[in-house]
mmCIF file of N, CA, C and O in Angstrom:
data_model
loop_
_atom_site.group_PDB
_atom_site.id
_atom_site.type_symbol
_atom_site.label_atom_id
_atom_site.label_comp_id
_atom_site.label_asym_id
_atom_site.label_seq_id
_atom_site.Cartn_x
_atom_site.Cartn_y
_atom_site.Cartn_z
ATOM 1 N N MET A 1 0.650 -1.356 -0.070
ATOM 2 C CA MET A 1 -0.714 0.339 0.414
ATOM 3 C C MET A 1 0.989 1.009 -0.027
ATOM 4 O O MET A 1 1.999 0.727 0.766
ATOM 5 N N PRO A 2 0.680 2.214 -0.359
ATOM 6 C CA PRO A 2 1.361 3.281 -0.319
ATOM 7 C C PRO A 2 0.891 3.770 0.175
ATOM 8 O O PRO A 2 -0.171 4.250 0.815
ATOM 9 N N ARG A 3 2.566 5.062 0.782
ATOM 10 C CA ARG A 3 2.560 5.500 2.367
ATOM 11 C C ARG A 3 0.991 6.937 2.379
ATOM 12 O O ARG A 3 0.716 7.125 3.165
ATOM 13 N N LEU A 4 0.693 7.273 0.466
ATOM 14 C CA LEU A 4 0.152 8.785 1.044
ATOM 15 C C LEU A 4 -1.275 8.240 0.730
ATOM 16 O O LEU A 4 -2.001 8.870 0.121
ATOM 17 N N GLU A 5 -1.921 6.718 0.254
ATOM 18 C CA GLU A 5 -2.906 6.219 -0.450
ATOM 19 C C GLU A 5 -4.175 6.807 0.724
ATOM 20 O O GLU A 5 -4.189 7.398 1.946
ATOM 21 N N HIS A 6 -5.813 7.398 -0.796
ATOM 22 C CA HIS A 6 -5.763 8.004 0.521
ATOM 23 C C HIS A 6 -6.183 9.828 0.899
ATOM 24 O O HIS A 6 -6.988 9.905 1.893
ATOM 25 N N LYS A 7 -4.921 10.387 0.758
ATOM 26 C CA LYS A 7 -4.673 11.054 1.328
ATOM 27 C C LYS A 7 -4.048 12.472 -0.100
ATOM 28 O O LYS A 7 -4.309 11.691 -1.387
ATOM 29 N N THR A 8 -4.912 13.665 0.620
ATOM 30 C CA THR A 8 -4.884 14.866 -1.441
ATOM 31 C C THR A 8 -3.893 16.024 -0.305
ATOM 32 O O THR A 8 -4.241 15.848 0.523
ATOM 33 N N ALA A 9 -2.812 16.046 -1.364
ATOM 34 C CA ALA A 9 -2.101 17.115 -1.324
ATOM 35 C C ALA A 9 -1.820 18.570 -1.813
ATOM 36 O O ALA A 9 -2.081 18.021 -3.131
ATOM 37 N N VAL A 10 -1.954 19.559 -1.532
ATOM 38 C CA VAL A 10 -1.393 20.396 -2.198
ATOM 39 C C VAL A 10 -0.051 21.292 -1.933
ATOM 40 O O VAL A 10 0.464 20.760 -1.354
ATOM 41 N N ILE A 11 -0.094 21.182 -3.543
ATOM 42 C CA ILE A 11 1.903 21.783 -3.379
ATOM 43 C C ILE A 11 1.885 22.942 -4.235
ATOM 44 O O ILE A 11 1.655 23.183 -5.418
ATOM 45 N N THR A 12 2.557 24.175 -3.302
ATOM 46 C CA THR A 12 2.628 25.682 -3.850
ATOM 47 C C THR A 12 3.869 25.642 -4.731
ATOM 48 O O THR A 12 4.654 24.373 -4.507
ATOM 49 N N GLY A 13 3.633 25.852 -6.361
ATOM 50 C CA GLY A 13 5.063 25.935 -6.675
ATOM 51 C C GLY A 13 5.399 24.817 -8.125
ATOM 52 O O GLY A 13 6.043 24.713 -8.042
ATOM 53 N N ALA A 14 3.931 23.609 -7.894
ATOM 54 C CA ALA A 14 4.521 22.473 -8.561
ATOM 55 C C ALA A 14 4.368 22.690 -9.982
ATOM 56 O O ALA A 14 4.891 21.236 -10.757
ATOM 57 N N SER A 15 3.779 23.664 -10.463
ATOM 58 C CA SER A 15 4.394 23.625 -12.032
ATOM 59 C C SER A 15 6.447 23.388 -12.464
ATOM 60 O O SER A 15 6.202 22.807 -13.553
ATOM 61 N N SER A 16 7.145 23.903 -11.421
ATOM 62 C CA SER A 16 8.143 22.782 -11.936
ATOM 63 C C SER A 16 9.077 22.475 -10.811
ATOM 64 O O SER A 16 9.199 22.792 -9.722
ATOM 65 N N GLY A 17 10.642 22.700 -11.154
ATOM 66 C CA GLY A 17 11.255 22.249 -9.651
ATOM 67 C C GLY A 17 11.249 21.371 -9.101
ATOM 68 O O GLY A 17 10.076 20.104 -9.023
ATOM 69 N N ILE A 18 11.664 21.692 -7.817
ATOM 70 C CA ILE A 18 11.405 21.380 -6.099
ATOM 71 C C ILE A 18 10.062 20.621 -6.789
ATOM 72 O O ILE A 18 9.822 20.075 -6.184
ATOM 73 N N GLY A 19 9.261 21.540 -6.511
ATOM 74 C CA GLY A 19 7.540 21.373 -6.195
ATOM 75 C C GLY A 19 7.045 20.495 -7.693
ATOM 76 O O GLY A 19 6.252 19.623 -7.061
ATOM 77 N N ARG A 20 8.026 20.815 -8.486
ATOM 78 C CA ARG A 20 7.335 19.427 -9.314
ATOM 79 C C ARG A 20 7.518 18.453 -9.658
ATOM 80 O O ARG A 20 6.819 17.080 -9.275
ATOM 81 N N ALA A 21 8.432 17.811 -8.825
ATOM 82 C CA ALA A 21 8.974 16.719 -7.733
ATOM 83 C C ALA A 21 8.985 16.386 -7.019
ATOM 84 O O ALA A 21 8.659 15.252 -6.808
ATOM 85 N N MET A 22 8.566 17.116 -6.156
ATOM 86 C CA MET A 22 7.819 16.735 -4.707
ATOM 87 C C MET A 22 6.144 16.077 -5.991
ATOM 88 O O MET A 22 5.771 15.114 -4.799
ATOM 89 N N ALA A 23 5.682 17.281 -6.245
ATOM 90 C CA ALA A 23 4.423 16.585 -6.317
ATOM 91 C C ALA A 23 4.535 15.402 -7.259
ATOM 92 O O ALA A 23 3.851 14.322 -6.971
ATOM 93 N N LEU A 24 5.017 14.846 -8.470
ATOM 94 C CA LEU A 24 5.120 13.077 -9.181
ATOM 95 C C LEU A 24 5.922 12.421 -7.426
ATOM 96 O O LEU A 24 4.771 11.499 -8.036
ATOM 97 N N SER A 25 6.473 12.825 -6.975
ATOM 98 C CA SER A 25 6.774 11.610 -5.781
ATOM 99 C C SER A 25 5.549 11.361 -4.889
ATOM 100 O O SER A 25 5.216 9.879 -4.392
ATOM 101 N N PHE A 26 5.365 12.795 -4.328
ATOM 102 C CA PHE A 26 3.679 12.597 -3.993
ATOM 103 C C PHE A 26 2.545 11.236 -3.683
ATOM 104 O O PHE A 26 2.219 11.036 -4.212
ATOM 105 N N ALA A 27 2.371 11.919 -6.010
ATOM 106 C CA ALA A 27 2.022 11.149 -6.380
ATOM 107 C C ALA A 27 2.454 9.709 -6.287
ATOM 108 O O ALA A 27 1.388 8.717 -6.407
ATOM 109 N N ARG A 28 3.650 9.239 -6.652
ATOM 110 C CA ARG A 28 4.280 7.796 -6.519
ATOM 111 C C ARG A 28 3.603 7.557 -5.461
ATOM 112 O O ARG A 28 3.531 5.964 -5.167
ATOM 113 N N GLU A 29 3.284 7.913 -4.657
ATOM 114 C CA GLU A 29 3.589 7.352 -2.894
ATOM 115 C C GLU A 29 1.834 7.121 -2.615
ATOM 116 O O GLU A 29 1.085 6.676 -2.009
ATOM 117 N N GLY A 30 0.995 8.207 -4.025
ATOM 118 C CA GLY A 30 -0.798 7.108 -3.892
ATOM 119 C C GLY A 30 -1.728 8.445 -3.429
ATOM 120 O O GLY A 30 -2.974 8.664 -3.670
ATOM 121 N N ALA A 31 -0.862 9.304 -3.539
ATOM 122 C CA ALA A 31 -1.764 10.670 -3.159
ATOM 123 C C ALA A 31 -2.150 11.683 -3.967
ATOM 124 O O ALA A 31 -2.128 11.226 -5.702
ATOM 125 N N GLN A 32 -3.778 12.210 -3.761
ATOM 126 C CA GLN A 32 -4.273 12.794 -5.448
ATOM 127 C C GLN A 32 -3.321 14.017 -4.716
ATOM 128 O O GLN A 32 -3.306 14.919 -3.962
ATOM 129 N N VAL A 33 -2.574 14.868 -6.280
ATOM 130 C CA VAL A 33 -2.033 16.126 -5.716
ATOM 131 C C VAL A 33 -2.883 17.120 -6.315
ATOM 132 O O VAL A 33 -2.987 17.606 -7.378
ATOM 133 N N VAL A 34 -2.610 18.130 -5.896
ATOM 134 C CA VAL A 34 -3.174 19.928 -6.965
ATOM 135 C C VAL A 34 -1.841 20.490 -6.765
ATOM 136 O O VAL A 34 -1.322 20.868 -6.104
ATOM 137 N N VAL A 35 -1.911 20.459 -8.938
ATOM 138 C CA VAL A 35 -0.768 21.112 -8.910
ATOM 139 C C VAL A 35 -1.222 22.345 -8.642
ATOM 140 O O VAL A 35 -1.329 22.940 -9.826
ATOM 141 N N ASN A 36 -0.371 23.281 -8.099
ATOM 142 C CA ASN A 36 -0.830 24.663 -7.724
ATOM 143 C C ASN A 36 0.478 25.661 -8.661
ATOM 144 O O ASN A 36 1.620 25.506 -8.721
ATOM 145 N N TYR A 37 -0.110 26.416 -9.275
ATOM 146 C CA TYR A 37 1.328 27.426 -10.417
ATOM 147 C C TYR A 37 -0.023 29.154 -10.334
ATOM 148 O O TYR A 37 -0.326 28.912 -9.708
ATOM 149 N N ASN A 38 1.451 29.750 -11.064
ATOM 150 C CA ASN A 38 0.382 31.551 -10.771
ATOM 151 C C ASN A 38 0.868 31.261 -12.120
ATOM 152 O O ASN A 38 -0.591 31.799 -12.504
ATOM 153 N N ARG A 39 2.031 31.816 -12.746
ATOM 154 C CA ARG A 39 1.676 32.069 -14.223
ATOM 155 C C ARG A 39 2.377 31.156 -15.038
ATOM 156 O O ARG A 39 1.884 30.738 -16.544
ATOM 157 N N SER A 40 2.396 29.900 -14.697
ATOM 158 C CA SER A 40 2.871 28.585 -16.278
ATOM 159 C C SER A 40 2.171 27.401 -16.083
ATOM 160 O O SER A 40 2.633 26.430 -16.001
ATOM 161 N N LEU A 41 1.155 27.810 -16.867
ATOM 162 C CA LEU A 41 -0.019 26.623 -16.945
ATOM 163 C C LEU A 41 -0.399 25.431 -17.754
ATOM 164 O O LEU A 41 0.313 24.623 -17.428
ATOM 165 N N ASP A 42 1.173 25.863 -19.376
ATOM 166 C CA ASP A 42 1.480 24.735 -19.596
ATOM 167 C C ASP A 42 2.568 23.223 -18.733
ATOM 168 O O ASP A 42 2.541 22.516 -19.190
ATOM 169 N N LYS A 43 3.024 24.269 -17.806
ATOM 170 C CA LYS A 43 4.049 23.327 -16.699
ATOM 171 C C LYS A 43 3.331 22.109 -16.070
ATOM 172 O O LYS A 43 3.234 21.504 -15.511
ATOM 173 N N ALA A 44 1.967 23.431 -15.741
ATOM 174 C CA ALA A 44 0.815 22.602 -14.424
ATOM 175 C C ALA A 44 0.536 22.012 -15.286
ATOM 176 O O ALA A 44 0.480 20.562 -14.324
ATOM 177 N N GLU A 45 0.528 21.854 -16.833
ATOM 178 C CA GLU A 45 -0.321 20.535 -16.923
ATOM 179 C C GLU A 45 0.029 19.609 -16.941
ATOM 180 O O GLU A 45 -0.451 18.362 -17.477
ATOM 181 N N ALA A 46 1.633 19.911 -17.841
ATOM 182 C CA ALA A 46 2.394 18.972 -18.052
ATOM 183 C C ALA A 46 3.153 18.197 -16.794
ATOM 184 O O ALA A 46 2.464 16.774 -17.147
ATOM 185 N N THR A 47 2.702 18.382 -15.727
ATOM 186 C CA THR A 47 3.054 17.255 -14.693
ATOM 187 C C THR A 47 1.738 16.612 -13.612
ATOM 188 O O THR A 47 1.975 15.390 -13.703
ATOM 189 N N VAL A 48 0.349 17.398 -14.491
ATOM 190 C CA VAL A 48 -0.788 16.791 -14.085
ATOM 191 C C VAL A 48 -0.975 15.273 -15.380
ATOM 192 O O VAL A 48 -0.996 14.238 -14.366
ATOM 193 N N SER A 49 -0.754 15.574 -16.489
ATOM 194 C CA SER A 49 -0.401 14.838 -17.508
ATOM 195 C C SER A 49 0.695 13.790 -17.201
ATOM 196 O O SER A 49 -0.088 12.078 -17.118
ATOM 197 N N GLU A 50 1.873 13.511 -16.163
ATOM 198 C CA GLU A 50 2.102 12.618 -16.503
ATOM 199 C C GLU A 50 2.077 12.263 -15.005
ATOM 200 O O GLU A 50 1.666 11.030 -14.836
ATOM 201 N N ILE A 51 1.682 12.895 -13.817
ATOM 202 C CA ILE A 51 0.495 11.957 -12.709
ATOM 203 C C ILE A 51 -0.133 10.873 -13.404
ATOM 204 O O ILE A 51 -0.146 9.781 -12.826
ATOM 205 N N THR A 52 -1.471 11.761 -13.639
ATOM 206 C CA THR A 52 -2.710 10.671 -14.158
ATOM 207 C C THR A 52 -1.723 10.254 -15.186
ATOM 208 O O THR A 52 -3.231 8.788 -15.565
ATOM 209 N N ALA A 53 -1.020 10.005 -16.765
ATOM 210 C CA ALA A 53 -0.317 9.071 -17.329
ATOM 211 C C ALA A 53 0.531 7.450 -16.397
ATOM 212 O O ALA A 53 0.480 6.332 -16.644
ATOM 213 N N GLY A 54 0.776 8.472 -14.488
ATOM 214 C CA GLY A 54 1.163 7.086 -14.005
ATOM 215 C C GLY A 54 0.002 5.856 -13.362
ATOM 216 O O GLY A 54 0.234 5.215 -12.304
ATOM 217 N N GLY A 55 -0.719 7.395 -13.747
ATOM 218 C CA GLY A 55 -2.694 5.980 -12.101
ATOM 219 C C GLY A 55 -2.864 7.299 -11.292
ATOM 220 O O GLY A 55 -3.552 6.577 -11.031
ATOM 221 N N GLY A 56 -2.480 8.525 -10.993
ATOM 222 C CA GLY A 56 -2.390 9.043 -10.070
ATOM 223 C C GLY A 56 -3.639 9.536 -10.203
ATOM 224 O O GLY A 56 -3.701 9.996 -11.650
ATOM 225 N N ARG A 57 -3.690 11.036 -9.478
ATOM 226 C CA ARG A 57 -5.047 11.835 -9.707
ATOM 227 C C ARG A 57 -4.317 13.384 -9.637
ATOM 228 O O ARG A 57 -3.769 13.660 -8.162
ATOM 229 N N ALA A 58 -4.577 14.186 -9.850
ATOM 230 C CA ALA A 58 -3.620 14.650 -9.848
ATOM 231 C C ALA A 58 -5.104 16.211 -10.948
ATOM 232 O O ALA A 58 -5.432 16.179 -11.655
ATOM 233 N N ILE A 59 -5.031 17.601 -10.268
ATOM 234 C CA ILE A 59 -5.506 18.462 -10.941
ATOM 235 C C ILE A 59 -4.302 19.985 -10.913
ATOM 236 O O ILE A 59 -3.369 19.984 -9.581
ATOM 237 N N ALA A 60 -4.322 20.665 -11.918
ATOM 238 C CA ALA A 60 -4.135 22.307 -11.837
ATOM 239 C C ALA A 60 -4.735 23.497 -11.465
ATOM 240 O O ALA A 60 -6.468 23.617 -12.178
ATOM 241 N N ILE A 61 -4.255 24.056 -10.819
ATOM 242 C CA ILE A 61 -4.934 25.265 -9.666
ATOM 243 C C ILE A 61 -4.445 26.267 -9.758
ATOM 244 O O ILE A 61 -3.429 26.487 -9.126
ATOM 245 N N GLN A 62 -4.877 27.748 -10.897
ATOM 246 C CA GLN A 62 -4.005 28.918 -10.196
ATOM 247 C C GLN A 62 -4.172 29.696 -8.764
ATOM 248 O O GLN A 62 -5.064 29.648 -8.766
ATOM 249 N N ALA A 63 -3.097 30.058 -8.577
ATOM 250 C CA ALA A 63 -3.325 30.920 -7.104
ATOM 251 C C ALA A 63 -2.299 31.713 -7.439
ATOM 252 O O ALA A 63 -1.365 31.088 -7.371
ATOM 253 N N ASP A 64 -1.675 33.034 -6.813
ATOM 254 C CA ASP A 64 -0.848 33.257 -6.270
ATOM 255 C C ASP A 64 -1.034 33.511 -4.957
ATOM 256 O O ASP A 64 -2.023 34.280 -4.267
ATOM 257 N N VAL A 65 0.197 32.921 -4.760
ATOM 258 C CA VAL A 65 0.048 32.738 -2.819
ATOM 259 C C VAL A 65 1.277 34.068 -2.016
ATOM 260 O O VAL A 65 0.442 33.207 -0.545
ATOM 261 N N SER A 66 0.983 34.360 -2.486
ATOM 262 C CA SER A 66 0.844 36.185 -2.130
ATOM 263 C C SER A 66 0.095 36.360 -1.618
ATOM 264 O O SER A 66 -0.158 37.890 -1.040
ATOM 265 N N CYS A 67 -0.947 36.199 -2.184
ATOM 266 C CA CYS A 67 -2.429 36.646 -2.329
ATOM 267 C C CYS A 67 -3.406 36.444 -1.809
ATOM 268 O O CYS A 67 -4.017 35.362 -1.399
ATOM 269 N N PRO A 68 -3.883 36.813 -0.295
ATOM 270 C CA PRO A 68 -4.558 35.815 0.673
ATOM 271 C C PRO A 68 -6.048 35.325 -0.165
ATOM 272 O O PRO A 68 -6.420 34.262 0.304
ATOM 273 N N GLU A 69 -6.225 36.437 -1.161
ATOM 274 C CA GLU A 69 -7.687 35.944 -1.664
ATOM 275 C C GLU A 69 -7.994 34.347 -2.640
ATOM 276 O O GLU A 69 -8.446 33.575 -2.688
ATOM 277 N N ASP A 70 -6.688 34.673 -2.589
ATOM 278 C CA ASP A 70 -5.833 33.672 -3.698
ATOM 279 C C ASP A 70 -6.129 32.371 -3.178
ATOM 280 O O ASP A 70 -6.033 31.040 -3.685
ATOM 281 N N VAL A 71 -5.102 32.413 -1.532
ATOM 282 C CA VAL A 71 -5.157 31.310 -1.337
ATOM 283 C C VAL A 71 -6.567 30.692 -0.724
ATOM 284 O O VAL A 71 -6.735 29.519 -0.728
ATOM 285 N N ALA A 72 -7.946 31.939 -0.162
ATOM 286 C CA ALA A 72 -8.600 31.321 -0.262
ATOM 287 C C ALA A 72 -9.177 30.559 -1.011
ATOM 288 O O ALA A 72 -9.679 29.130 -0.298
ATOM 289 N N ARG A 73 -9.167 30.755 -2.253
ATOM 290 C CA ARG A 73 -9.577 30.492 -3.148
ATOM 291 C C ARG A 73 -9.494 28.789 -3.498
ATOM 292 O O ARG A 73 -10.215 28.193 -4.188
ATOM 293 N N LEU A 74 -8.398 28.847 -3.091
ATOM 294 C CA LEU A 74 -6.995 27.628 -3.778
ATOM 295 C C LEU A 74 -7.999 26.637 -3.129
ATOM 296 O O LEU A 74 -7.974 25.835 -3.098
ATOM 297 N N ILE A 75 -7.281 26.712 -1.366
ATOM 298 C CA ILE A 75 -7.769 25.542 -0.615
ATOM 299 C C ILE A 75 -9.775 25.718 -0.602
ATOM 300 O O ILE A 75 -9.703 23.875 -1.004
ATOM 301 N N GLN A 76 -10.809 26.890 -1.367
ATOM 302 C CA GLN A 76 -11.868 26.244 -1.624
ATOM 303 C C GLN A 76 -11.539 24.872 -2.971
ATOM 304 O O GLN A 76 -12.821 24.325 -3.219
ATOM 305 N N ASP A 77 -11.188 25.809 -3.952
ATOM 306 C CA ASP A 77 -11.427 24.711 -5.061
ATOM 307 C C ASP A 77 -10.647 23.145 -4.919
ATOM 308 O O ASP A 77 -11.385 22.170 -5.690
ATOM 309 N N ALA A 78 -9.367 23.487 -4.151
ATOM 310 C CA ALA A 78 -9.154 21.972 -4.514
ATOM 311 C C ALA A 78 -9.807 21.323 -3.662
ATOM 312 O O ALA A 78 -9.985 19.969 -3.342
ATOM 313 N N GLN A 79 -10.266 21.639 -2.325
ATOM 314 C CA GLN A 79 -11.829 20.666 -1.431
ATOM 315 C C GLN A 79 -12.994 20.703 -2.230
ATOM 316 O O GLN A 79 -13.457 19.091 -2.289
ATOM 317 N N ALA A 80 -13.100 21.585 -3.175
ATOM 318 C CA ALA A 80 -14.540 21.235 -4.184
ATOM 319 C C ALA A 80 -14.169 20.003 -5.175
ATOM 320 O O ALA A 80 -15.151 19.092 -4.796
ATOM 321 N N GLU A 81 -12.943 19.637 -5.581
ATOM 322 C CA GLU A 81 -12.653 19.436 -6.908
ATOM 323 C C GLU A 81 -11.851 17.978 -6.194
ATOM 324 O O GLU A 81 -12.115 16.831 -6.272
ATOM 325 N N LEU A 82 -11.577 17.920 -4.847
ATOM 326 C CA LEU A 82 -10.539 17.303 -4.146
ATOM 327 C C LEU A 82 -11.483 16.107 -2.930
ATOM 328 O O LEU A 82 -10.988 15.287 -1.934
ATOM 329 N N GLY A 83 -12.177 16.896 -3.127
ATOM 330 C CA GLY A 83 -12.677 16.612 -0.997
ATOM 331 C C GLY A 83 -12.185 16.896 -0.093
ATOM 332 O O GLY A 83 -12.793 17.335 1.391
ATOM 333 N N ARG A 84 -11.278 17.081 0.692
ATOM 334 C CA ARG A 84 -10.463 17.547 1.415
ATOM 335 C C ARG A 84 -8.972 17.450 1.046
ATOM 336 O O ARG A 84 -8.664 18.070 -0.138
ATOM 337 N N ILE A 85 -8.004 18.683 2.412
ATOM 338 C CA ILE A 85 -6.479 17.948 1.900
ATOM 339 C C ILE A 85 -6.210 17.901 3.195
ATOM 340 O O ILE A 85 -6.491 18.547 4.179
ATOM 341 N N ASP A 86 -5.044 17.345 2.997
ATOM 342 C CA ASP A 86 -4.566 16.650 4.486
ATOM 343 C C ASP A 86 -3.000 16.795 4.599
ATOM 344 O O ASP A 86 -2.556 16.726 5.560
ATOM 345 N N ILE A 87 -2.231 17.198 3.669
ATOM 346 C CA ILE A 87 -0.818 17.529 2.668
ATOM 347 C C ILE A 87 -0.908 19.389 2.906
ATOM 348 O O ILE A 87 -1.992 19.386 1.107
ATOM 349 N N TRP A 88 -0.410 20.351 2.914
ATOM 350 C CA TRP A 88 0.181 20.899 2.641
ATOM 351 C C TRP A 88 1.399 21.571 1.964
ATOM 352 O O TRP A 88 2.071 21.897 3.179
ATOM 353 N N VAL A 89 2.187 21.755 1.279
ATOM 354 C CA VAL A 89 4.044 21.749 0.491
ATOM 355 C C VAL A 89 3.513 23.867 0.815
ATOM 356 O O VAL A 89 3.395 23.844 -0.737
ATOM 357 N N ASN A 90 4.070 23.971 1.408
ATOM 358 C CA ASN A 90 4.543 25.980 0.592
ATOM 359 C C ASN A 90 6.317 25.675 0.262
ATOM 360 O O ASN A 90 6.832 25.581 0.890
ATOM 361 N N ASN A 91 5.939 25.817 -1.066
ATOM 362 C CA ASN A 91 6.909 25.067 -2.076
ATOM 363 C C ASN A 91 7.131 27.020 -3.180
ATOM 364 O O ASN A 91 8.452 26.989 -2.931
ATOM 365 N N ALA A 92 6.434 27.437 -3.654
ATOM 366 C CA ALA A 92 5.827 28.750 -4.277
ATOM 367 C C ALA A 92 7.064 29.906 -3.546
ATOM 368 O O ALA A 92 6.915 29.863 -2.018
ATOM 369 N N GLY A 93 7.869 29.800 -4.905
ATOM 370 C CA GLY A 93 8.472 31.223 -4.040
ATOM 371 C C GLY A 93 7.944 32.623 -4.282
ATOM 372 O O GLY A 93 7.681 33.106 -4.857
ATOM 373 N N ALA A 94 7.643 32.850 -2.502
ATOM 374 C CA ALA A 94 6.508 33.840 -2.339
ATOM 375 C C ALA A 94 6.612 34.763 -0.562
ATOM 376 O O ALA A 94 7.706 34.406 -0.161
ATOM 377 N N ASP A 95 6.999 35.774 -1.216
ATOM 378 C CA ASP A 95 6.638 36.842 -0.413
ATOM 379 C C ASP A 95 6.187 36.919 0.736
ATOM 380 O O ASP A 95 5.340 37.643 0.840
ATOM 381 N N ILE A 96 6.055 35.599 2.106
ATOM 382 C CA ILE A 96 4.916 35.382 2.587
ATOM 383 C C ILE A 96 5.211 35.889 4.068
ATOM 384 O O ILE A 96 4.353 35.837 5.233
ATOM 385 N N LEU A 97 6.204 37.456 3.565
ATOM 386 C CA LEU A 97 6.950 37.287 5.553
ATOM 387 C C LEU A 97 6.116 38.996 5.504
ATOM 388 O O LEU A 97 6.353 38.956 6.951
ATOM 389 N N THR A 98 5.882 39.568 4.449
ATOM 390 C CA THR A 98 5.817 40.938 5.182
ATOM 391 C C THR A 98 4.658 41.268 3.291
ATOM 392 O O THR A 98 4.606 40.253 3.442
ATOM 393 N N GLY A 99 4.032 42.580 4.168
ATOM 394 C CA GLY A 99 2.973 43.159 2.628
ATOM 395 C C GLY A 99 1.750 42.477 3.252
ATOM 396 O O GLY A 99 1.355 41.579 3.749
ATOM 397 N N THR A 100 1.106 42.191 1.939
ATOM 398 C CA THR A 100 -0.408 40.996 2.616
ATOM 399 C C THR A 100 -0.026 40.017 2.494
ATOM 400 O O THR A 100 -1.125 38.910 2.994
ATOM 401 N N GLY A 101 0.741 39.182 1.701
ATOM 402 C CA GLY A 101 1.129 37.717 2.525
ATOM 403 C C GLY A 101 1.634 37.544 3.754
ATOM 404 O O GLY A 101 1.172 36.272 4.429
ATOM 405 N N ALA A 102 1.727 38.356 4.040
ATOM 406 C CA ALA A 102 1.499 38.540 5.734
ATOM 407 C C ALA A 102 0.509 37.801 6.423
ATOM 408 O O ALA A 102 0.404 37.349 7.911
ATOM 409 N N ALA A 103 -0.574 38.595 6.113
ATOM 410 C CA ALA A 103 -1.918 38.198 6.831
ATOM 411 C C ALA A 103 -2.158 37.013 6.622
ATOM 412 O O ALA A 103 -2.657 36.279 7.421
ATOM 413 N N LEU A 104 -1.417 35.301 6.133
ATOM 414 C CA LEU A 104 -1.774 34.180 5.774
ATOM 415 C C LEU A 104 -1.452 33.229 7.462
ATOM 416 O O LEU A 104 -1.719 32.874 6.717
ATOM 417 N N ASP A 105 -0.945 34.251 7.964
ATOM 418 C CA ASP A 105 -0.207 33.776 9.333
ATOM 419 C C ASP A 105 -1.998 33.169 10.124
ATOM 420 O O ASP A 105 -1.443 33.058 11.187
ATOM 421 N N ASP A 106 -2.677 34.111 9.730
ATOM 422 C CA ASP A 106 -3.860 34.467 10.193
ATOM 423 C C ASP A 106 -5.320 34.049 9.537
ATOM 424 O O ASP A 106 -5.671 34.734 9.363
ATOM 425 N N PRO A 107 -5.819 32.712 10.165
ATOM 426 C CA PRO A 107 -6.594 32.279 8.978
ATOM 427 C C PRO A 107 -7.987 32.923 8.861
ATOM 428 O O PRO A 107 -8.523 32.844 8.090
ATOM 429 N N GLY A 108 -8.133 33.433 9.563
ATOM 430 C CA GLY A 108 -9.340 34.317 10.259
ATOM 431 C C GLY A 108 -9.425 35.185 9.174
ATOM 432 O O GLY A 108 -10.909 35.383 8.768
ATOM 433 N N LYS A 109 -8.479 35.959 9.100
ATOM 434 C CA LYS A 109 -8.424 37.176 7.528
ATOM 435 C C LYS A 109 -7.816 36.278 6.289
ATOM 436 O O LYS A 109 -8.612 36.876 5.078
ATOM 437 N N LEU A 110 -8.429 35.126 6.640
ATOM 438 C CA LEU A 110 -8.765 34.640 4.819
ATOM 439 C C LEU A 110 -10.003 34.862 4.229
ATOM 440 O O LEU A 110 -10.404 33.927 3.081
ATOM 441 N N HIS A 111 -10.959 34.794 5.312
ATOM 442 C CA HIS A 111 -12.598 34.030 5.110
ATOM 443 C C HIS A 111 -13.249 35.642 5.277
ATOM 444 O O HIS A 111 -13.098 36.836 5.456
#
């Protein structure tokens, strides 16, 4: 039994680089994967295609993780499409320590 079977993972910045590698690895371990991207739709779709070609389940969702409204939509869309979120990997390169991204430390500000 794969270690992540029956789990859903959201991986931010999963269209390329380390995020893509994590998405593929999580899928190999049985997780359903949300491939988050900001601007690289083609790369995100290629990652999803590779996961589904291997028998996994994945979807691509666009969201700028430095924008609290986008993060809230990412959460809502992921749950609507895949039922739940068990794992969240913050991989995207975004300044979440200052500016509008700093609000992400308070989940109440996302609603």
